[in-house]
Amino acid sequence: MTEHALSFHPARPRPDRQRLRLLTQVGFFVLFVLAPVFDLLRYDLVAGHAWFLGMEWHAGLADFSAGRTGALDAALGIVLRVFLPILGVGAVLIGVAWKWGRLYCGWLCPHFSVVETLNRLMRRATGKFSVWDKRRLPPIEPDGTPIRYDARWWLLTAPMAVAFAFVWAVVLLTYLLPPFEVYGNLIAGTPTRNQLIFISAGTVVLSVEFLFARHLFCRYACAVGLFQSLAWMGNRRGLVVGFARDRAADCASCHSACDHVCPMRLKPRKLKQAMFTCTQCAQCVSACETTQRDNPDGPLLQWVSAAAAEANEAPALPAQARI
């Protein structure tokens, strides 16, 4: 194959895509908060067993300790009740990532929804998504709406980061202790010493992470994201943001909106190997659809997969492999 350019058919803008993604993020965040309350998924340190979909989930070690079962039965119980479910969930996650990329991160992950919320607030306060960014973003939305940067937004940004950190710390604790005990103690203002230490330490650590290192965590420290990225990079036909390079001149009419909206601070027009941590949030695609809405040839960025994804990555292959 000697033709490297990837051409797209004109496509209508899809403003509903980001609304749908917001709904999935909000829904999963609510599930993340309420799962321990309804015993959908948690491990109870007090009772010494897990809960799953409202049912007690035992590994069988209690029976082994009491002498009611042998070592073989105990080992089999651990394999069937602990390792196989974990491996099954991991296999589903990796399988989805292999075909569609980090969809979990961009469309469900409760941490990433906090990242994007704080991105928007911090941009208002500083003109940047991160305090480590060297340059301010253009004060304009993809649709042309101007944005006014004002340091007074810090009065909302910093408290929101701390509030999210507190919520996370409390929710994480309910995955380990009876939720009604945790919430009851907080409402009464009488948390136990260990509960207070856990919530206080978690709030401090997460506040620092949300304010200064949330992008770094998603890109370099999150094991769930890393394994998804590795699986996705191994599939050249997987879903990817494709760029119509033969029409790159059309980008001259845009202020690089696709670059500026990326919550992971990536450059969407680059090849896949430079997009290792892409979360498939499609904000770059939506931005391109908006800026090119009057272009009869349609946007320059679109989701592509299978043969179209391979064609999009062709310029990265050695010359002999392209023939």
Tab-separated table of C-alpha atoms in Angstrom:
chain	number	residue	atom	x	y	z
A	1	MET	CA	0.000	0.000	0.000
A	2	THR	CA	1.608	3.241	-1.125
A	3	GLU	CA	-1.180	5.684	-0.289
A	4	HIS	CA	-0.856	6.843	3.300
A	5	ALA	CA	-3.526	9.498	3.491
A	6	LEU	CA	-6.788	8.710	5.193
A	7	SER	CA	-9.869	10.358	3.740
A	8	PHE	CA	-13.174	10.678	5.537
A	9	HIS	CA	-16.667	11.060	4.243
A	10	PRO	CA	-18.413	14.205	5.484
A	11	ALA	CA	-20.010	13.618	8.868
A	12	ARG	CA	-22.537	15.614	10.782
A	13	PRO	CA	-21.416	16.969	14.169
A	14	ARG	CA	-22.290	14.762	17.126
A	15	PRO	CA	-22.835	17.077	20.098
A	16	ASP	CA	-24.807	14.321	21.784
A	17	ARG	CA	-21.634	12.210	22.136
A	18	GLN	CA	-20.235	14.303	24.971
A	19	ARG	CA	-23.629	14.511	26.678
A	20	LEU	CA	-23.869	10.721	26.567
A	21	ARG	CA	-20.348	10.411	27.963
A	22	LEU	CA	-21.227	12.810	30.786
A	23	LEU	CA	-24.256	10.688	31.664
A	24	THR	CA	-22.182	7.498	31.776
A	25	GLN	CA	-19.572	9.202	33.960
A	26	VAL	CA	-22.158	10.561	36.392
A	27	GLY	CA	-23.946	7.204	36.511
A	28	PHE	CA	-20.758	5.281	37.233
A	29	PHE	CA	-19.665	7.811	39.865
A	30	VAL	CA	-22.994	7.320	41.632
A	31	LEU	CA	-22.493	3.544	41.396
A	32	PHE	CA	-18.976	3.937	42.812
A	33	VAL	CA	-20.381	5.807	45.818
A	34	LEU	CA	-23.425	3.599	46.439
A	35	ALA	CA	-21.991	0.130	45.703
A	36	PRO	CA	-20.788	-0.399	49.300
A	37	VAL	CA	-24.040	0.954	50.747
A	38	PHE	CA	-26.098	-1.700	48.970
A	39	ASP	CA	-23.443	-4.412	49.381
A	40	LEU	CA	-22.947	-4.599	45.631
A	41	LEU	CA	-19.185	-4.838	46.038
A	42	ARG	CA	-17.003	-4.381	49.123
A	43	TYR	CA	-14.784	-6.222	51.567
A	44	ASP	CA	-15.813	-6.013	55.206
A	45	LEU	CA	-12.772	-6.045	57.507
A	46	VAL	CA	-15.032	-6.398	60.545
A	47	ALA	CA	-16.918	-9.454	59.250
A	48	GLY	CA	-13.858	-10.852	57.492
A	49	HIS	CA	-15.538	-11.531	54.168
A	50	ALA	CA	-16.573	-9.764	50.967
A	51	TRP	CA	-20.005	-8.784	49.692
A	52	PHE	CA	-21.051	-9.111	46.056
A	53	LEU	CA	-24.477	-8.203	44.644
A	54	GLY	CA	-25.976	-8.271	48.127
A	55	MET	CA	-24.618	-11.716	48.997
A	56	GLU	CA	-21.838	-12.714	51.364
A	57	TRP	CA	-18.758	-13.860	49.500
A	58	HIS	CA	-16.478	-16.223	51.455
A	59	ALA	CA	-13.158	-17.659	50.344
A	60	GLY	CA	-13.617	-20.680	52.634
A	61	LEU	CA	-10.687	-19.915	54.937
A	62	ALA	CA	-12.953	-19.693	57.999
A	63	ASP	CA	-14.029	-23.315	57.524
A	64	PHE	CA	-10.392	-24.328	57.056
A	65	SER	CA	-9.360	-22.529	60.245
A	66	ALA	CA	-12.180	-24.237	62.139
A	67	GLY	CA	-11.082	-27.630	60.843
A	68	ARG	CA	-14.259	-28.244	58.854
A	69	THR	CA	-12.412	-28.499	55.498
A	70	GLY	CA	-9.000	-29.624	54.378
A	71	ALA	CA	-6.142	-27.739	52.762
A	72	LEU	CA	-7.147	-28.874	49.257
A	73	ASP	CA	-10.712	-27.584	49.654
A	74	ALA	CA	-9.398	-24.288	51.043
A	75	ALA	CA	-6.987	-23.856	48.122
A	76	LEU	CA	-9.726	-24.722	45.623
A	77	GLY	CA	-12.058	-22.202	47.266
A	78	ILE	CA	-9.451	-19.441	46.978
A	79	VAL	CA	-8.900	-20.224	43.293
A	80	LEU	CA	-12.612	-20.402	42.447
A	81	ARG	CA	-13.878	-17.584	44.642
A	82	VAL	CA	-10.962	-15.116	44.493
A	83	PHE	CA	-8.541	-15.607	41.630
A	84	LEU	CA	-10.973	-16.669	38.894
A	85	PRO	CA	-13.370	-13.703	39.410
A	86	ILE	CA	-10.430	-11.270	39.437
A	87	LEU	CA	-8.961	-12.841	36.304
A	88	GLY	CA	-12.394	-12.800	34.635
A	89	VAL	CA	-12.917	-9.097	35.267
A	90	GLY	CA	-9.364	-8.404	34.120
A	91	ALA	CA	-9.888	-10.410	30.937
A	92	VAL	CA	-13.057	-8.467	30.079
A	93	LEU	CA	-11.298	-5.158	30.720
A	94	ILE	CA	-8.301	-6.112	28.592
A	95	GLY	CA	-10.534	-7.497	25.839
A	96	VAL	CA	-12.491	-4.243	25.636
A	97	ALA	CA	-9.267	-2.225	25.668
A	98	TRP	CA	-7.723	-4.375	22.920
A	99	LYS	CA	-10.608	-3.558	20.588
A	100	TRP	CA	-11.705	-0.076	21.681
A	101	GLY	CA	-8.884	1.368	23.807
A	102	ARG	CA	-9.238	2.902	27.251
A	103	LEU	CA	-13.021	3.269	27.094
A	104	TYR	CA	-13.277	2.558	30.804
A	105	CYS	CA	-11.024	5.535	31.565
A	106	GLY	CA	-12.747	8.013	29.281
A	107	TRP	CA	-16.342	6.942	29.770
A	108	LEU	CA	-16.643	5.404	33.257
A	109	CYS	CA	-13.665	5.947	35.563
A	110	PRO	CA	-14.713	8.076	38.573
A	111	HIS	CA	-11.161	9.420	38.925
A	112	PHE	CA	-11.107	10.660	35.335
A	113	SER	CA	-14.439	12.443	35.789
A	114	VAL	CA	-12.828	14.349	38.692
A	115	VAL	CA	-9.802	15.083	36.480
A	116	GLU	CA	-11.999	16.633	33.799
A	117	THR	CA	-14.069	18.634	36.296
A	118	LEU	CA	-10.951	20.128	37.874
A	119	ASN	CA	-9.477	20.712	34.410
A	120	ARG	CA	-12.355	22.992	33.536
A	121	LEU	CA	-12.124	24.882	36.819
A	122	MET	CA	-8.346	25.225	36.695
A	123	ARG	CA	-8.503	26.472	33.137
A	124	ARG	CA	-10.789	29.255	34.318
A	125	ALA	CA	-8.367	30.109	37.115
A	126	THR	CA	-5.038	29.839	35.282
A	127	GLY	CA	-5.701	29.396	31.570
A	128	LYS	CA	-4.138	25.916	31.836
A	129	PHE	CA	-5.384	22.417	32.630
A	130	SER	CA	-2.391	21.781	34.882
A	131	VAL	CA	-0.126	23.987	36.960
A	132	TRP	CA	2.772	22.305	35.150
A	133	ASP	CA	1.702	23.406	31.660
A	134	LYS	CA	4.120	26.003	30.302
A	135	ARG	CA	1.654	27.963	28.189
A	136	ARG	CA	-1.881	29.166	28.563
A	137	LEU	CA	-4.575	27.798	26.302
A	138	PRO	CA	-6.276	30.169	23.846
A	139	PRO	CA	-9.177	31.908	25.636
A	140	ILE	CA	-11.770	30.487	23.274
A	141	GLU	CA	-13.997	27.411	23.054
A	142	PRO	CA	-14.112	25.253	19.888
A	143	ASP	CA	-17.425	26.883	18.934
A	144	GLY	CA	-15.864	30.348	19.182
A	145	THR	CA	-17.213	31.260	22.625
A	146	PRO	CA	-14.626	33.400	24.464
A	147	ILE	CA	-13.345	32.321	27.881
A	148	ARG	CA	-12.295	34.809	30.524
A	149	TYR	CA	-9.471	33.679	32.772
A	150	ASP	CA	-9.635	34.951	36.345
A	151	ALA	CA	-7.522	33.940	39.334
A	152	ARG	CA	-10.603	34.257	41.545
A	153	TRP	CA	-11.703	30.881	40.168
A	154	TRP	CA	-9.123	29.408	42.562
A	155	LEU	CA	-11.644	30.164	45.316
A	156	LEU	CA	-13.793	27.415	43.779
A	157	THR	CA	-11.090	25.180	42.287
A	158	ALA	CA	-9.138	24.473	45.474
A	159	PRO	CA	-12.210	23.762	47.682
A	160	MET	CA	-13.653	21.489	44.989
A	161	ALA	CA	-10.414	19.498	44.850
A	162	VAL	CA	-10.476	19.066	48.637
A	163	ALA	CA	-14.188	18.182	48.571
A	164	PHE	CA	-13.635	15.504	45.907
A	165	ALA	CA	-10.689	14.167	47.935
A	166	PHE	CA	-12.834	13.960	51.080
A	167	VAL	CA	-15.622	12.143	49.218
A	168	TRP	CA	-13.114	9.698	47.753
A	169	ALA	CA	-11.512	9.031	51.145
A	170	VAL	CA	-14.874	8.376	52.799
A	171	VAL	CA	-16.136	6.166	49.960
A	172	LEU	CA	-12.916	4.132	49.899
A	173	LEU	CA	-13.302	3.568	53.635
A	174	THR	CA	-16.843	2.232	53.106
A	175	TYR	CA	-15.359	-0.440	50.827
A	176	LEU	CA	-13.496	-1.732	53.895
A	177	LEU	CA	-15.823	-1.032	56.826
A	178	PRO	CA	-19.629	-1.209	57.204
A	179	PRO	CA	-20.899	1.861	55.307
A	180	PHE	CA	-23.670	2.715	57.752
A	181	GLU	CA	-21.173	2.712	60.599
A	182	VAL	CA	-18.848	5.060	58.710
A	183	TYR	CA	-21.580	7.457	57.606
A	184	GLY	CA	-23.335	7.279	60.975
A	185	ASN	CA	-20.152	8.217	62.823
A	186	LEU	CA	-19.481	11.105	60.432
A	187	ILE	CA	-23.001	12.491	60.760
A	188	ALA	CA	-22.798	12.253	64.555
A	189	GLY	CA	-19.308	13.775	64.522
A	190	THR	CA	-17.872	10.752	66.336
A	191	PRO	CA	-15.632	8.841	63.907
A	192	THR	CA	-13.294	6.333	65.533
A	193	ARG	CA	-9.595	7.116	65.769
A	194	ASN	CA	-8.702	4.809	62.871
A	195	GLN	CA	-11.533	6.147	60.726
A	196	LEU	CA	-10.408	9.719	61.380
A	197	ILE	CA	-6.787	8.883	60.499
A	198	PHE	CA	-7.815	7.127	57.285
A	199	ILE	CA	-10.155	9.902	56.123
A	200	SER	CA	-7.748	12.700	57.074
A	201	ALA	CA	-4.729	11.081	55.408
A	202	GLY	CA	-6.745	10.142	52.335
A	203	THR	CA	-8.135	13.651	51.990
A	204	VAL	CA	-4.675	15.235	52.211
A	205	VAL	CA	-3.032	12.820	49.763
A	206	LEU	CA	-5.884	12.954	47.257
A	207	SER	CA	-6.119	16.750	47.494
A	208	VAL	CA	-2.453	17.032	46.524
A	209	GLU	CA	-2.957	14.523	43.718
A	210	PHE	CA	-6.078	16.225	42.353
A	211	LEU	CA	-4.473	19.678	42.420
A	212	PHE	CA	-0.966	18.884	41.198
A	213	ALA	CA	-0.634	15.372	39.787
A	214	ARG	CA	-3.960	14.086	38.470
A	215	HIS	CA	-2.740	13.921	34.835
A	216	LEU	CA	0.552	12.356	35.908
A	217	PHE	CA	-1.331	9.673	37.844
A	218	CYS	CA	-3.529	8.786	34.855
A	219	ARG	CA	-0.570	8.706	32.467
A	220	TYR	CA	2.111	6.986	34.535
A	221	ALA	CA	0.805	5.575	37.823
A	222	CYS	CA	-2.598	3.980	37.167
A	223	ALA	CA	-2.129	0.237	36.658
A	224	VAL	CA	-5.655	-0.167	35.242
A	225	GLY	CA	-4.939	2.457	32.595
A	226	LEU	CA	-1.475	1.071	31.830
A	227	PHE	CA	-2.695	-2.452	31.066
A	228	GLN	CA	-5.510	-1.072	28.908
A	229	SER	CA	-3.004	0.989	26.924
A	230	LEU	CA	-0.665	-1.979	26.464
A	231	ALA	CA	-3.526	-4.130	25.137
A	232	TRP	CA	-4.719	-1.358	22.812
A	233	MET	CA	-1.235	-0.700	21.415
A	234	GLY	CA	-0.965	-4.374	20.531
A	235	ASN	CA	-3.925	-4.184	18.128
A	236	ARG	CA	-3.238	-2.139	15.000
A	237	ARG	CA	-6.888	-2.515	13.970
A	238	GLY	CA	-8.277	-1.203	17.264
A	239	LEU	CA	-10.397	1.917	17.564
A	240	VAL	CA	-8.281	5.046	17.174
A	241	VAL	CA	-8.698	8.738	16.441
A	242	GLY	CA	-7.862	8.981	12.746
A	243	PHE	CA	-6.545	12.122	11.101
A	244	ALA	CA	-7.152	12.970	7.409
A	245	ARG	CA	-3.558	13.981	6.709
A	246	ASP	CA	-4.242	14.718	3.053
A	247	ARG	CA	-6.465	17.577	4.231
A	248	ALA	CA	-4.115	18.922	6.879
A	249	ALA	CA	-4.250	22.365	5.246
A	250	ASP	CA	-7.829	22.709	6.546
A	251	CYS	CA	-6.371	22.893	10.058
A	252	ALA	CA	-5.160	26.410	9.206
A	253	SER	CA	-8.709	27.658	9.820
A	254	CYS	CA	-8.654	26.271	13.379
A	255	HIS	CA	-6.777	27.305	16.540
A	256	SER	CA	-5.721	23.690	17.236
A	257	ALA	CA	-8.918	23.119	19.203
A	258	CYS	CA	-8.345	19.350	19.241
A	259	ASP	CA	-5.033	19.796	21.082
A	260	HIS	CA	-6.432	22.255	23.590
A	261	VAL	CA	-9.445	20.172	24.673
A	262	CYS	CA	-7.556	16.917	25.317
A	263	PRO	CA	-7.781	16.248	29.082
A	264	MET	CA	-4.654	14.061	28.934
A	265	ARG	CA	-2.611	16.831	27.245
A	266	LEU	CA	-1.989	14.769	24.094
A	267	LYS	CA	-1.742	15.839	20.453
A	268	PRO	CA	-4.599	13.955	18.702
A	269	ARG	CA	-3.267	14.502	15.177
A	270	LYS	CA	-0.184	12.433	15.902
A	271	LEU	CA	0.161	8.715	15.282
A	272	LYS	CA	-1.041	6.058	17.688
A	273	GLN	CA	2.319	5.403	19.340
A	274	ALA	CA	2.307	9.021	20.537
A	275	MET	CA	-1.221	8.573	21.929
A	276	PHE	CA	-0.409	5.750	24.363
A	277	THR	CA	-2.576	7.179	27.157
A	278	CYS	CA	-5.550	8.228	25.003
A	279	THR	CA	-8.776	7.617	26.933
A	280	GLN	CA	-11.072	7.618	23.882
A	281	CYS	CA	-13.037	10.499	25.381
A	282	ALA	CA	-13.435	11.819	21.803
A	283	GLN	CA	-13.309	15.438	22.916
A	284	CYS	CA	-10.814	16.109	20.130
A	285	VAL	CA	-13.224	14.565	17.618
A	286	SER	CA	-16.105	16.677	18.911
A	287	ALA	CA	-13.932	19.813	18.802
A	288	CYS	CA	-12.932	19.097	15.192
A	289	GLU	CA	-16.560	18.499	14.219
A	290	THR	CA	-17.439	21.859	15.748
A	291	THR	CA	-14.656	23.884	14.146
A	292	GLN	CA	-15.198	22.230	10.753
A	293	ARG	CA	-19.004	22.291	10.866
A	294	ASP	CA	-19.150	24.552	7.799
A	295	ASN	CA	-16.587	22.522	5.858
A	296	PRO	CA	-18.358	20.507	3.107
A	297	ASP	CA	-15.661	17.833	3.407
A	298	GLY	CA	-16.467	17.285	7.069
A	299	PRO	CA	-14.095	17.052	10.067
A	300	LEU	CA	-10.480	15.947	9.889
A	301	LEU	CA	-10.664	13.778	12.999
A	302	GLN	CA	-12.914	10.740	13.373
A	303	TRP	CA	-12.946	7.453	15.198
A	304	VAL	CA	-11.715	4.704	12.855
A	305	SER	CA	-11.041	1.003	13.312
A	306	ALA	CA	-10.089	-2.160	11.410
A	307	ALA	CA	-8.577	-1.423	7.962
A	308	ALA	CA	-9.095	2.326	8.354
A	309	ALA	CA	-7.112	2.258	11.599
A	310	GLU	CA	-4.265	0.395	9.879
A	311	ALA	CA	-4.270	2.920	7.053
A	312	ASN	CA	-4.152	5.760	9.550
A	313	GLU	CA	-0.984	4.306	11.095
A	314	ALA	CA	0.679	3.461	7.761
A	315	PRO	CA	3.088	6.434	7.830
A	316	ALA	CA	4.642	4.987	10.990
A	317	LEU	CA	5.561	1.683	9.297
A	318	PRO	CA	8.875	1.033	7.527
A	319	ALA	CA	8.777	1.666	3.782
A	320	GLN	CA	9.069	-2.055	2.950
A	321	ALA	CA	6.070	-2.885	5.146
A	322	ARG	CA	3.911	-0.297	3.382
A	323	ILE	CA	4.407	-1.828	-0.070
